[in-house]
Amino acid sequence: MKDNDTKNLIGCCGIYCGLCPKYQSKAPSRCIGCRQGEQHDWCSIWNCCVKKHGFETCTECEELFHCEIFLRRKVVEWIPAAGNLLRIKEVGLEKYLGEQKERQALLEGLLQNYNEGRSMTFYCKACARMPVELINEAVKEAKKKIISEKIDESDIKSKAKILRVFIKDLAVKANVNFD
C-alpha cells in the first residue's frame, strides 16, 4: 500500500477506513473509504470539517469534542474514533498514519490466514483497538498451539477458533472492549 493510499483512508472524524470491515469486504457493496468518491457527501462531519473549513481531520478544529455535530452524532462515544483523534493530536497525522498502515497490514494478514468467513469484524475491531504487540503475541501463541495440536494449515476454521481465543483473552487482560 502506498503512503498516499493510507492518507486517503483516514476519515476526518478519526475512523481509519483500512481497519473497517466494510472497506475490507470483497462484496459488491464494499465501501471504498471516506475520502474516495462522493459517498461522504451525506456526512455532516465531513461537510463541516472538509467542505466548510478545509481541514484534513477534525483535530485541526478548536472545537474538537465540543462541536455540536460531534455531540449530535455521538462521535465522542465512537470506538475508536475519539481515541484516534486524540492520538492524531498527540503524535501528528503522519506518525498516526504510519501506525495505521502497520495495523492494516496486520489485519490483512489475519484475514488471509485466519478468516473462516465469520471473523472479519472481530479481527477489524481487534486491530483497531488492541495494541499491535498484543495481537502479534496472540498470533504467536496461536501458531504454537496449531503446531502442537497438529492442525493442518488449510484448516482455517480451527485456526480461527484458536486465534480468537488468544485475542479475546489478551483483550480482557488489557481491558480492551470490542462492543
XYZ file of N, CA, C and O in Angstrom:
716
model
N 0.845 -1.181 0.000
C 0.000 0.000 0.000
C 0.890 1.245 0.000
O 1.840 1.342 0.754
N 0.575 2.202 -0.838
C 1.327 3.450 -0.928
C 0.925 4.376 0.212
O -0.198 4.341 0.697
N 1.843 5.257 0.649
C 1.534 6.208 1.717
C 0.359 7.088 1.344
O -0.462 7.428 2.177
N 0.264 7.475 0.068
C -0.844 8.300 -0.387
C -2.167 7.570 -0.187
O -3.168 8.160 0.190
N -2.180 6.256 -0.439
C -3.385 5.456 -0.221
C -3.766 5.475 1.259
O -4.934 5.566 1.601
N -2.774 5.367 2.132
C -3.020 5.384 3.573
C -3.682 6.696 3.977
O -4.645 6.699 4.738
N -3.187 7.799 3.467
C -3.743 9.107 3.803
C -5.200 9.223 3.345
O -6.005 9.861 4.010
N -5.531 8.588 2.252
C -6.902 8.627 1.756
C -7.851 7.755 2.569
O -9.049 7.778 2.337
N -7.320 6.975 3.498
C -8.163 6.084 4.291
C -8.497 6.635 5.675
O -9.143 5.949 6.457
N -8.090 7.859 5.968
C -8.447 8.450 7.260
C -9.673 9.332 7.081
O -9.676 10.242 6.265
N -10.723 9.004 7.820
C -11.910 9.856 7.827
C -11.636 11.072 8.690
O -10.881 10.998 9.664
N -12.198 12.183 8.363
C -11.942 13.396 9.149
C -12.390 13.223 10.599
O -11.867 13.870 11.497
N -13.307 12.305 10.867
C -13.818 12.061 12.218
C -12.901 11.181 13.042
O -13.129 10.975 14.240
N -11.860 10.618 12.440
C -10.932 9.769 13.167
C -11.040 8.291 12.822
O -10.186 7.510 13.210
N -12.068 7.890 12.116
C -12.175 6.495 11.705
C -11.103 6.221 10.655
O -10.914 7.009 9.733
N -10.392 5.104 10.794
C -9.414 4.704 9.783
C -10.053 3.601 8.952
O -10.240 2.475 9.405
N -10.392 3.926 7.728
C -11.156 3.038 6.847
C -10.469 1.700 6.599
O -11.136 0.681 6.418
N -9.154 1.666 6.573
C -8.425 0.433 6.298
C -8.652 -0.654 7.330
O -8.347 -1.823 7.088
N -9.204 -0.296 8.501
C -9.483 -1.268 9.552
C -10.971 -1.566 9.676
O -11.402 -2.221 10.620
N -11.745 -1.109 8.734
C -13.199 -1.262 8.780
C -13.628 -2.488 7.969
O -13.157 -2.677 6.853
N -14.539 -3.308 8.502
C -14.997 -4.474 7.742
C -15.699 -4.104 6.438
O -15.636 -4.865 5.467
N -16.320 -2.948 6.381
C -16.988 -2.539 5.136
C -15.962 -2.230 4.048
O -16.212 -2.431 2.879
N -14.795 -1.732 4.447
C -13.720 -1.466 3.491
C -13.019 -2.773 3.110
O -12.676 -2.986 1.948
N -12.787 -3.655 4.066
C -12.076 -4.910 3.825
C -12.920 -5.946 3.088
O -12.400 -6.918 2.581
N -14.210 -5.743 3.032
C -15.124 -6.690 2.384
C -14.796 -6.871 0.906
O -14.304 -5.963 0.245
N -15.103 -8.041 0.402
C -14.948 -8.329 -1.024
C -16.298 -8.243 -1.742
O -16.396 -8.468 -2.936
N -17.355 -7.929 -1.004
C -18.713 -7.870 -1.556
C -18.869 -6.671 -2.496
O -18.136 -5.680 -2.385
N -19.835 -6.737 -3.407
C -20.084 -5.619 -4.321
C -20.450 -4.319 -3.581
O -20.224 -3.232 -4.099
N -20.964 -4.440 -2.370
C -21.355 -3.260 -1.588
C -20.188 -2.679 -0.791
O -20.376 -1.795 0.040
N -18.977 -3.148 -1.066
C -17.775 -2.705 -0.352
C -17.664 -1.179 -0.352
O -17.873 -0.530 -1.365
N -17.310 -0.633 0.796
C -17.060 0.807 0.922
C -15.645 1.084 0.407
O -14.715 0.329 0.690
N -15.466 2.162 -0.308
C -14.142 2.481 -0.859
C -13.361 3.456 0.021
O -12.260 3.846 -0.312
N -13.926 3.838 1.161
C -13.228 4.717 2.086
C -13.823 6.116 2.106
O -14.435 6.556 1.136
N -13.628 6.793 3.210
C -14.255 8.097 3.441
C -13.810 9.195 2.480
O -14.552 10.119 2.206
N -12.603 9.108 1.982
C -12.089 10.180 1.121
C -12.169 9.861 -0.364
O -11.754 10.647 -1.189
N -12.678 8.703 -0.704
C -12.773 8.290 -2.097
C -14.208 8.479 -2.575
O -15.135 8.180 -1.849
N -14.393 8.908 -3.774
C -15.726 9.017 -4.345
C -16.562 10.105 -3.693
O -16.054 11.002 -3.033
N -17.848 10.013 -3.874
C -18.770 11.041 -3.395
C -19.715 10.560 -2.299
O -20.618 11.265 -1.897
N -19.529 9.322 -1.819
C -20.458 8.774 -0.851
C -20.453 9.506 0.493
O -21.376 9.371 1.263
N -19.445 10.326 0.758
C -19.362 11.026 2.041
C -20.172 12.332 2.060
O -20.278 12.966 3.085
N -20.749 12.738 0.948
C -21.497 13.998 0.894
C -22.636 14.063 1.910
O -23.033 15.142 2.330
N -23.161 12.911 2.323
C -24.248 12.877 3.302
C -23.746 13.153 4.718
O -24.517 13.474 5.614
N -22.436 13.036 4.958
C -21.872 13.096 6.307
C -21.723 14.542 6.792
O -20.963 15.328 6.222
N -22.435 14.878 7.845
C -22.391 16.239 8.383
C -21.010 16.586 8.931
O -20.580 17.738 8.870
N -20.296 15.592 9.445
C -18.946 15.842 9.968
C -18.014 16.180 8.801
O -17.267 17.151 8.858
N -18.063 15.393 7.730
C -17.233 15.657 6.555
C -17.569 17.019 5.962
O -16.671 17.784 5.611
N -18.849 17.328 5.841
C -19.254 18.611 5.265
C -18.716 19.785 6.083
O -18.272 20.783 5.512
N -18.729 19.663 7.408
C -18.204 20.736 8.259
C -16.682 20.795 8.195
O -16.101 21.843 7.938
N -16.044 19.653 8.415
C -14.584 19.601 8.512
C -13.893 19.910 7.182
O -13.064 20.808 7.112
N -14.238 19.183 6.158
C -13.532 19.274 4.884
C -14.105 20.367 3.994
O -13.381 21.247 3.524
N -15.399 20.296 3.774
C -16.023 21.212 2.821
C -16.070 22.649 3.354
O -15.701 23.588 2.649
N -16.515 22.818 4.590
C -16.687 24.163 5.144
C -15.371 24.778 5.616
O -15.092 25.944 5.343
N -14.551 23.981 6.339
C -13.339 24.538 6.952
C -12.041 24.187 6.230
O -10.999 24.774 6.511
N -12.077 23.208 5.324
C -10.875 22.835 4.586
C -9.847 22.080 5.407
O -8.667 22.053 5.063
N -10.274 21.431 6.494
C -9.370 20.657 7.347
C -9.207 19.250 6.793
O -10.088 18.739 6.108
N -8.082 18.605 7.146
C -7.909 17.183 6.814
C -8.663 16.328 7.819
O -9.306 15.353 7.447
N -8.524 16.666 9.101
C -9.241 15.948 10.153
C -9.782 16.962 11.155
O -9.360 18.124 11.185
N -10.671 16.502 11.990
C -11.288 17.367 12.997
C -10.299 17.826 14.068
O -10.607 18.732 14.836
N -9.103 17.229 14.115
C -8.114 17.654 15.107
C -7.649 19.086 14.869
O -7.133 19.720 15.777
N -7.857 19.601 13.668
C -7.453 20.967 13.351
C -8.448 22.007 13.873
O -8.160 23.194 13.873
N -9.602 21.548 14.319
C -10.667 22.450 14.774
C -10.517 22.768 16.262
O -10.240 21.882 17.071
N -10.727 24.014 16.613
C -10.643 24.440 18.016
C -11.768 23.850 18.870
O -11.648 23.766 20.073
N -12.847 23.454 18.221
C -13.999 22.934 18.954
C -13.995 21.410 19.096
O -15.008 20.830 19.484
N -12.868 20.765 18.805
C -12.781 19.314 18.878
C -13.388 18.795 20.176
O -13.058 19.266 21.256
N -14.295 17.870 20.071
C -15.032 17.220 21.161
C -16.070 18.120 21.832
O -16.769 17.684 22.734
N -16.171 19.377 21.442
C -17.221 20.266 21.963
C -18.137 20.717 20.836
O -19.040 21.508 21.046
N -17.887 20.205 19.673
C -18.615 20.553 18.462
C -20.047 20.023 18.540
O -20.280 18.888 18.956
N -20.997 20.833 18.120
C -22.408 20.414 18.128
C -22.629 19.178 17.266
O -23.392 18.287 17.629
N -21.958 19.123 16.119
C -22.110 17.968 15.220
C -21.566 16.715 15.901
O -22.194 15.662 15.873
N -20.402 16.827 16.536
C -19.824 15.692 17.261
C -20.781 15.196 18.335
O -20.979 13.998 18.486
N -21.326 16.130 19.096
C -22.227 15.736 20.179
C -23.499 15.103 19.639
O -23.968 14.090 20.155
N -24.042 15.677 18.585
C -25.260 15.133 17.971
C -25.004 13.758 17.366
O -25.819 12.854 17.494
N -23.863 13.579 16.710
C -23.532 12.302 16.059
C -22.871 11.317 17.030
O -22.528 10.206 16.663
N -22.639 11.737 18.272
C -22.054 10.899 19.330
C -20.660 10.388 18.969
O -20.292 9.264 19.307
N -19.861 11.225 18.310
C -18.510 10.829 17.912
C -17.638 10.557 19.135
O -16.808 9.649 19.115
N -17.842 11.306 20.201
C -17.032 11.116 21.402
C -17.177 9.680 21.923
O -16.259 9.114 22.490
N -18.336 9.065 21.671
C -18.595 7.710 22.147
C -18.158 6.638 21.157
O -18.118 5.467 21.503
N -17.857 7.008 19.915
C -17.450 6.015 18.924
C -16.116 5.418 19.303
O -15.186 6.128 19.661
N -16.056 4.139 19.232
C -14.776 3.479 19.447
C -14.335 3.017 18.072
O -15.083 2.313 17.415
N -13.187 3.361 17.621
C -12.096 4.103 18.225
C -11.952 5.540 17.740
O -10.902 6.149 17.921
N -12.974 6.123 17.122
C -12.847 7.451 16.500
C -12.286 8.502 17.451
O -11.322 9.194 17.114
N -12.856 8.638 18.636
C -12.400 9.673 19.564
C -10.945 9.433 19.969
O -10.139 10.359 19.996
N -10.614 8.186 20.264
C -9.227 7.858 20.615
C -8.270 8.123 19.472
O -7.142 8.580 19.677
N -8.720 7.858 18.249
C -7.885 8.127 17.073
C -7.609 9.621 16.947
O -6.487 10.035 16.651
N -8.632 10.440 17.151
C -8.444 11.892 17.056
C -7.471 12.381 18.126
O -6.612 13.226 17.852
N -7.574 11.844 19.320
C -6.628 12.208 20.377
C -5.207 11.783 20.002
O -4.252 12.518 20.243
N -5.084 10.602 19.418
C -3.761 10.107 19.006
C -3.176 10.986 17.899
O -1.983 11.314 17.921
N -3.993 11.405 16.937
C -3.525 12.304 15.878
C -3.039 13.608 16.488
O -1.986 14.132 16.118
N -3.791 14.136 17.432
C -3.412 15.385 18.105
C -2.082 15.215 18.846
O -1.250 16.109 18.858
N -1.890 14.049 19.453
C -0.701 13.760 20.250
C 0.558 13.570 19.403
O 1.607 14.139 19.706
N 0.472 12.757 18.318
C 1.674 12.394 17.564
C 1.751 13.007 16.173
O 2.778 12.879 15.505
N 0.670 13.611 15.716
C 0.640 14.174 14.374
C 0.085 13.169 13.374
O 0.141 11.952 13.589
N -0.431 13.688 12.275
C -1.113 12.855 11.293
C -0.174 11.855 10.622
O -0.528 10.691 10.449
N 1.029 12.269 10.255
C 1.939 11.367 9.530
C 2.322 10.153 10.372
O 2.292 9.018 9.885
N 2.685 10.379 11.634
C 3.049 9.244 12.501
C 1.831 8.355 12.741
O 1.935 7.127 12.713
N 0.694 8.959 12.953
C -0.540 8.209 13.157
C -0.829 7.317 11.940
O -1.164 6.146 12.082
N -0.687 7.878 10.749
C -0.943 7.101 9.538
C 0.034 5.933 9.408
O -0.345 4.848 8.956
N 1.273 6.128 9.836
C 2.238 5.022 9.834
C 1.790 3.903 10.762
O 1.903 2.716 10.421
N 1.276 4.274 11.928
C 0.753 3.282 12.875
C -0.434 2.529 12.273
O -0.544 1.307 12.416
N -1.303 3.252 11.593
C -2.486 2.624 10.998
C -2.111 1.711 9.838
O -2.726 0.669 9.636
N -1.105 2.101 9.095
C -0.630 1.264 7.986
C -0.129 -0.076 8.534
O -0.405 -1.135 7.955
N 0.575 -0.025 9.667
C 1.052 -1.257 10.318
C -0.137 -2.107 10.778
O -0.156 -3.326 10.584
N -1.137 -1.469 11.362
C -2.329 -2.188 11.818
C -3.079 -2.818 10.640
O -3.550 -3.942 10.727
N -3.178 -2.078 9.555
C -3.883 -2.596 8.384
C -3.151 -3.802 7.795
O -3.788 -4.782 7.402
N -1.837 -3.749 7.737
C -1.064 -4.889 7.226
C -1.277 -6.108 8.122
O -1.444 -7.235 7.627
N -1.305 -5.898 9.430
C -1.560 -6.975 10.377
C -2.960 -7.558 10.147
O -3.132 -8.776 10.062
N -3.947 -6.681 10.014
C -5.315 -7.123 9.761
C -5.405 -7.945 8.482
O -6.020 -9.023 8.458
N -4.802 -7.466 7.431
C -4.875 -8.175 6.158
C -4.218 -9.549 6.248
O -4.687 -10.509 5.632
N -3.169 -9.680 7.056
C -2.566 -10.995 7.303
C -3.516 -11.911 8.062
O -3.630 -13.102 7.749
N -4.203 -11.360 9.065
C -5.178 -12.162 9.813
C -6.304 -12.632 8.902
O -6.728 -13.791 8.963
N -6.787 -11.733 8.064
C -7.884 -12.087 7.171
C -7.451 -13.154 6.163
O -8.222 -14.054 5.834
N -6.240 -13.060 5.703
C -5.749 -14.021 4.716
C -5.516 -15.403 5.345
O -5.793 -16.418 4.719
N -5.035 -15.450 6.570
C -4.618 -16.712 7.174
C -5.559 -17.296 8.223
O -5.431 -18.467 8.572
N -6.470 -16.462 8.766
C -7.295 -16.929 9.882
C -8.775 -16.572 9.760
O -9.509 -16.653 10.735
N -9.217 -16.168 8.602
C -10.632 -15.804 8.462
C -11.405 -16.937 7.821
O -11.250 -17.210 6.636
N -12.260 -17.554 8.615
C -13.060 -18.672 8.140
C -14.364 -18.199 7.519
O -15.220 -18.986 7.161
N -14.516 -16.892 7.380
C -15.720 -16.333 6.773
C -16.620 -15.615 7.761
O -17.565 -14.948 7.367
N -16.313 -15.747 9.063
C -17.146 -15.107 10.081
C -16.349 -14.228 11.038
O -16.920 -13.685 11.975
N -15.068 -14.080 10.819
C -14.218 -13.384 11.792
C -13.767 -12.000 11.363
O -13.039 -11.339 12.098
N -14.165 -11.538 10.195
C -13.660 -10.254 9.697
C -13.917 -9.114 10.667
O -13.003 -8.359 11.008
N -15.145 -8.948 11.116
C -15.461 -7.845 12.021
C -14.672 -7.966 13.322
O -14.156 -6.970 13.838
N -14.558 -9.161 13.840
C -13.777 -9.391 15.069
C -12.328 -8.959 14.878
O -11.766 -8.237 15.701
N -11.701 -9.390 13.785
C -10.305 -9.024 13.533
C -10.165 -7.522 13.295
O -9.180 -6.910 13.715
N -11.131 -6.929 12.615
C -11.093 -5.470 12.397
C -11.127 -4.732 13.729
O -10.347 -3.799 13.948
N -12.016 -5.141 14.621
C -12.099 -4.499 15.940
C -10.811 -4.712 16.723
O -10.310 -3.787 17.360
N -10.287 -5.925 16.679
C -9.046 -6.211 17.404
C -7.908 -5.326 16.901
O -7.184 -4.715 17.691
N -7.763 -5.236 15.594
C -6.661 -4.449 15.019
C -6.855 -2.952 15.231
O -5.884 -2.202 15.292
N -8.079 -2.507 15.355
C -8.347 -1.086 15.584
C -8.178 -0.704 17.053
O -7.816 0.428 17.356
N -8.412 -1.630 17.970
C -8.485 -1.269 19.386
C -7.375 -1.811 20.265
O -7.105 -1.257 21.320
N -6.748 -2.892 19.870
C -5.712 -3.506 20.704
C -4.321 -3.021 20.303
O -4.089 -2.732 19.128
N -3.404 -2.994 21.256
C -2.014 -2.718 20.884
C -1.512 -3.793 19.913
O -1.812 -4.981 20.079
N -0.761 -3.375 18.929
C -0.235 -4.276 17.905
C 0.556 -5.415 18.556
O 0.469 -6.571 18.130
N 1.306 -5.101 19.607
C 2.126 -6.111 20.272
C 1.263 -7.253 20.813
O 1.665 -8.417 20.766
N 0.084 -6.924 21.331
C -0.795 -7.966 21.869
C -1.354 -8.856 20.764
O -1.480 -10.072 20.940
N -1.697 -8.265 19.645
C -2.205 -9.067 18.528
C -1.097 -9.983 18.017
O -1.331 -11.171 17.770
N 0.104 -9.449 17.896
C 1.232 -10.281 17.464
C 1.497 -11.404 18.463
O 1.814 -12.529 18.071
N 1.351 -11.111 19.756
C 1.508 -12.140 20.786
C 0.441 -13.226 20.629
O 0.738 -14.424 20.730
N -0.790 -12.822 20.366
C -1.882 -13.785 20.166
C -1.591 -14.680 18.968
O -1.789 -15.905 19.024
N -1.110 -14.090 17.872
C -0.779 -14.863 16.671
C 0.338 -15.858 16.984
O 0.269 -17.038 16.590
N 1.348 -15.401 17.701
C 2.480 -16.275 18.059
C 1.998 -17.466 18.893
O 2.365 -18.612 18.632
N 1.169 -17.188 19.891
C 0.649 -18.260 20.750
C -0.267 -19.199 19.967
O -0.244 -20.417 20.164
N -1.070 -18.634 19.082
C -1.958 -19.465 18.257
C -1.140 -20.386 17.354
O -1.467 -21.574 17.217
N -0.083 -19.856 16.761
C 0.766 -20.688 15.893
C 1.375 -21.849 16.673
O 1.434 -22.977 16.171
N 1.826 -21.583 17.902
C 2.382 -22.651 18.739
C 1.344 -23.744 18.983
O 1.642 -24.932 18.882
N 0.133 -23.311 19.326
C -0.929 -24.276 19.611
C -1.322 -25.049 18.347
O -1.567 -26.255 18.407
N -1.381 -24.383 17.224
C -1.714 -25.037 15.954
C -0.686 -26.124 15.644
O -1.036 -27.234 15.235
N 0.584 -25.820 15.878
C 1.649 -26.801 15.639
C 1.548 -27.945 16.649
O 1.609 -29.123 16.272
N 1.388 -27.602 17.937
C 1.353 -28.648 18.972
C 0.146 -29.571 18.820
O 0.224 -30.755 19.143
N -0.955 -29.051 18.309
C -2.151 -29.876 18.112
C -2.204 -30.479 16.706
O -3.193 -31.113 16.340
N -1.137 -30.254 15.930
C -1.005 -30.806 14.580
C -2.207 -30.493 13.687
O -2.721 -31.341 12.969
N -2.624 -29.238 13.745
C -3.741 -28.780 12.916
C -3.188 -28.440 11.534
O -2.182 -27.742 11.407
N -3.848 -28.939 10.528
C -3.430 -28.705 9.149
C -3.524 -27.211 8.825
O -4.489 -26.557 9.205
N -2.554 -26.679 8.112
C -2.530 -25.256 7.719
C -3.776 -24.851 6.951
O -4.195 -23.708 7.004
N -4.367 -25.784 6.235
C -5.551 -25.460 5.423
C -6.846 -25.460 6.244
O -7.889 -25.062 5.727
N -6.779 -25.866 7.511
C -7.965 -25.909 8.375
C -8.196 -24.521 8.985
O -7.911 -24.279 10.157
N -8.686 -23.621 8.175
C -8.874 -22.225 8.577
C -9.841 -22.111 9.758
O -9.633 -21.306 10.662
N -10.878 -22.922 9.766
C -11.878 -22.865 10.837
C -11.236 -23.137 12.202
O -11.466 -22.393 13.156
N -10.430 -24.171 12.306
C -9.759 -24.497 13.571
C -8.735 -23.426 13.943
O -8.621 -23.036 15.109
N -7.999 -22.952 12.947
C -7.003 -21.903 13.200
C -7.682 -20.628 13.707
O -7.199 -19.989 14.645
N -8.800 -20.257 13.096
C -9.531 -19.056 13.507
C -10.041 -19.189 14.939
O -9.943 -18.249 15.735
N -10.568 -20.352 15.264
C -11.098 -20.593 16.613
C -9.999 -20.424 17.669
O -10.204 -19.776 18.697
N -8.843 -20.976 17.397
C -7.714 -20.867 18.328
C -7.263 -19.417 18.464
O -7.078 -18.912 19.577
N -7.080 -18.734 17.348
C -6.608 -17.345 17.393
C -7.599 -16.447 18.115
O -7.205 -15.602 18.922
N -8.876 -16.619 17.854
C -9.894 -15.790 18.506
C -9.827 -15.925 20.030
O -9.969 -14.937 20.751
N -9.603 -17.129 20.523
C -9.495 -17.344 21.973
C -8.322 -16.555 22.536
O -8.457 -15.868 23.553
N -7.171 -16.634 21.880
C -5.995 -15.905 22.362
C -6.218 -14.392 22.313
O -5.851 -13.674 23.243
N -6.822 -13.903 21.238
C -7.090 -12.467 21.137
C -8.061 -12.026 22.238
O -7.834 -11.025 22.912
N -9.133 -12.771 22.428
C -10.120 -12.431 23.466
C -9.482 -12.405 24.843
O -9.726 -11.489 25.631
N -8.673 -13.421 25.153
C -8.016 -13.476 26.465
C -7.102 -12.276 26.690
O -7.127 -11.656 27.757
N -6.300 -11.946 25.696
C -5.394 -10.801 25.826
C -6.170 -9.488 25.888
O -5.769 -8.559 26.596
N -7.274 -9.396 25.159
C -8.106 -8.182 25.203
C -8.684 -7.987 26.604
O -8.678 -6.865 27.128
N -9.153 -9.056 27.213
C -9.702 -8.962 28.579
C -8.615 -8.507 29.542
O -8.833 -7.607 30.359
N -7.441 -9.118 29.457
C -6.325 -8.754 30.346
C -5.917 -7.290 30.151
O -5.493 -6.641 31.104
N -6.010 -6.795 28.931
C -5.615 -5.407 28.624
C -6.770 -4.444 28.774
O -6.634 -3.256 28.495
N -7.942 -4.953 29.179
C -9.139 -4.130 29.365
C -9.564 -3.446 28.061
O -9.935 -2.273 28.052
N -9.505 -4.197 26.969
C -9.924 -3.706 25.657
C -11.319 -4.245 25.385
O -11.538 -5.457 25.435
N -12.243 -3.349 25.089
C -13.636 -3.707 24.855
C -13.922 -3.767 23.364
O -13.572 -2.865 22.625
N -14.566 -4.826 22.903
C -14.924 -4.969 21.494
C -16.373 -4.601 21.210
O -16.817 -4.727 20.080
N -17.123 -4.202 22.211
C -18.548 -3.846 21.992
C -18.688 -2.501 21.364
O -17.929 -1.639 21.396
